[in-house]
Short mmCIF file of C-alpha atoms in Angstrom, two decimals:
data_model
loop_
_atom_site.label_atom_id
_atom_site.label_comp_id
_atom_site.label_asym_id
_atom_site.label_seq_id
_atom_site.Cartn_x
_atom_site.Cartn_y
_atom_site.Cartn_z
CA UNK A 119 12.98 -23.15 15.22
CA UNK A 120 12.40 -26.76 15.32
CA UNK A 121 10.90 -28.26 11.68
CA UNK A 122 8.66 -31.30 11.71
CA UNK A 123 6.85 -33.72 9.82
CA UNK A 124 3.56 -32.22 8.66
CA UNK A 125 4.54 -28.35 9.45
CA UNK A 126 3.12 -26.51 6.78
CA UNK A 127 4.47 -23.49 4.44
CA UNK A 128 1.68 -21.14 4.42
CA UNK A 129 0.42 -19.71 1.52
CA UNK A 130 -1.92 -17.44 2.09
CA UNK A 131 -4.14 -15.12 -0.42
CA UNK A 132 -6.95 -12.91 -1.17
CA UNK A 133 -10.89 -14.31 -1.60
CA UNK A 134 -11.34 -10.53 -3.22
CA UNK A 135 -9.45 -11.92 -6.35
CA UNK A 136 -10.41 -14.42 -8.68
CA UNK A 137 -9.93 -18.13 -8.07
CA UNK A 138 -7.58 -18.02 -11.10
CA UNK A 139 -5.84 -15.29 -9.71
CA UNK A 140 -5.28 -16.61 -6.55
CA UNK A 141 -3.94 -19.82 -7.28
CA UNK A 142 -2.11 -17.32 -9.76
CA UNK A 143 -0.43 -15.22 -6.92
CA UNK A 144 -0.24 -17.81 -4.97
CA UNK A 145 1.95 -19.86 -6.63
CA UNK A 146 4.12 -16.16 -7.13
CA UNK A 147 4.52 -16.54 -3.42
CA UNK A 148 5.85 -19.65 -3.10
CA UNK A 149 8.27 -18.90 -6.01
CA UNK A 150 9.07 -15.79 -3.66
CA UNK A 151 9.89 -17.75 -0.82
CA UNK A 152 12.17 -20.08 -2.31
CA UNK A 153 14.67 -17.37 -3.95
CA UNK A 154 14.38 -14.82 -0.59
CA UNK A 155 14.67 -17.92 2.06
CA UNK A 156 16.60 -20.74 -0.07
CA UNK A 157 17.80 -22.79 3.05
CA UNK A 158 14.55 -22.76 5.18
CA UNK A 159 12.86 -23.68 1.75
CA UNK A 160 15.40 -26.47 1.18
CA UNK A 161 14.71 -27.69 4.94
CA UNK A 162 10.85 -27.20 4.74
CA UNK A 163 10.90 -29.36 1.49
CA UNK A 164 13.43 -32.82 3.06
CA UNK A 165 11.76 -32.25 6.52
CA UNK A 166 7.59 -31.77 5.83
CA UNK A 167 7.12 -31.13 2.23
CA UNK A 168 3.16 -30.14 3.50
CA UNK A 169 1.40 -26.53 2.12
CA UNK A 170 -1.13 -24.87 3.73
CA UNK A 171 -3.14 -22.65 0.69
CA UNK A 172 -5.55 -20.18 3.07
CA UNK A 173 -6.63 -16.99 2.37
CA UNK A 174 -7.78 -13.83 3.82
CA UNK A 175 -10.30 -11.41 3.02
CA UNK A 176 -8.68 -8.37 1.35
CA UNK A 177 -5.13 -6.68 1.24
CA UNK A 178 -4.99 -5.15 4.19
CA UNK A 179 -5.80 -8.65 5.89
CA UNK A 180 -3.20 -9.82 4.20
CA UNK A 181 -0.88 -7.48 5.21
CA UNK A 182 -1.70 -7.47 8.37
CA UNK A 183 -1.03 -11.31 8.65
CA UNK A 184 2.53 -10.58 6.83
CA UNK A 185 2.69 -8.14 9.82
CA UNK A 186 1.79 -10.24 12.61
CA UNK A 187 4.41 -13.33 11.09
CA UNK A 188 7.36 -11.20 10.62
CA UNK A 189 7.25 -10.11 14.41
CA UNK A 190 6.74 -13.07 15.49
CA UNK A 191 9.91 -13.75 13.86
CA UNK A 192 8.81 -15.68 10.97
CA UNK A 193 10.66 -15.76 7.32
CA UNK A 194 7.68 -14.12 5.03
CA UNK A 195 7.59 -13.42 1.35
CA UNK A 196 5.60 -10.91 0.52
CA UNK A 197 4.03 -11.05 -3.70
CA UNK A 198 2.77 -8.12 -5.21
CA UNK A 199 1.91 -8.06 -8.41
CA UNK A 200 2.48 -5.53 -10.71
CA UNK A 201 -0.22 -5.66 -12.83
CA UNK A 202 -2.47 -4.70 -10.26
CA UNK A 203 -0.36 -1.33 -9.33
CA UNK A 204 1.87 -3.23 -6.66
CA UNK A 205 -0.92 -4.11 -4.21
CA UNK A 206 0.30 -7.77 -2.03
CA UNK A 207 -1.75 -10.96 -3.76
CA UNK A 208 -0.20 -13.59 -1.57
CA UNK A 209 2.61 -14.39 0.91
CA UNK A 210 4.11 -17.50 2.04
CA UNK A 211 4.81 -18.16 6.09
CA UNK A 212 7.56 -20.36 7.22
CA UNK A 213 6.55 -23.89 8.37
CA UNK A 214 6.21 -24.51 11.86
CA UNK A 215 4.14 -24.68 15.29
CA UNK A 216 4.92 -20.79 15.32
CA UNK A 217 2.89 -20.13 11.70
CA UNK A 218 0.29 -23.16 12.08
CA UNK A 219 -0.64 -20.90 15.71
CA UNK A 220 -1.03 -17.98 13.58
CA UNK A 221 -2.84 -19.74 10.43
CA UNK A 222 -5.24 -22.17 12.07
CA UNK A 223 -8.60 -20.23 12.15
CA UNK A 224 -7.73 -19.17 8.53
CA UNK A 225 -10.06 -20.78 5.45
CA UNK A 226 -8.85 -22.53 2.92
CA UNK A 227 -7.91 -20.71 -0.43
CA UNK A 228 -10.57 -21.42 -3.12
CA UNK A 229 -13.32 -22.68 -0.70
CA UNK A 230 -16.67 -20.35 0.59
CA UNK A 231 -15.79 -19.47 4.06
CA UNK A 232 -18.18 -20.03 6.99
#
C-alpha cells in the first residue's frame, strides 16, 4: 500500500467514555500500534507523521470499525483496557487512502457530533 504525505493513522475511540478516558485509551492505542506494527509505524512516522483522533459511539461501533479495517486488509491495534473488564477503548488504523475511505464520515474525538 502506497504511504503519502498527509495519510493519517487513525485513532479512533468511544464518545460513551469520558474525555479523559478517551484521550486516555487513545493514546493506549497508538502505543499498541507501534509495538504490534513497528515498520508500518516507522514508515507512517518519516512518510506523513499526520493522526486522525475520531471516535465512535460505543464498543460495538468500535469493533465493528476494527472489523471492517482488518478485512479490508488494514494493520489494526485493537486496546482494551483492563480496568474496565477487557471491553476495546480505542484502536489505531493504518495510514492510507484505504483507512481515510473508511474514517471520513467519522467525528472527531472530544468534539459534540452533529
Amino acid at each position: 500500500m502506497i504511504m503519502k504525505r498527509g495519510d493519517k493513522l487513525y485513532i479512533v475511540t468511544r464518545r460513551d467514555m469520558s474525555p479523559g478516558y478517551q484521550a486516555v485509551q487513545s493514546i493506549h492505542a497508538a502505543q499498541q500500534f507501534a509495538i504490534d506494527f513497528p515498520t508500518l509505524n516507522a514508515r507512517w512516522r518519516e512518510e506523513s507523521n499526520y493522526l486522525g483522533f475520531l471516535s465512535v459511539k460505543h464498543e460495538g461501533a468500535l469493533k465493528l470499525l476494527a472489523w471492517k479495517a482488518m478485512r479490508r486488509g488494514l494493520a489494526v491495534a485493537v486496546f482494551c483496557e483492563p480496568d474496565r473488564h477487557w471491553e476495546v477503548t480505542a484502536i489505531a488504523i493504518q495510514a492510507g487512502s484505504v483507512s481515510k475511505k473508511l474514517c471520513e464520515k467519522l467525528p472527531l474525538a472530544l468534539s459534540t457530533p452533529s
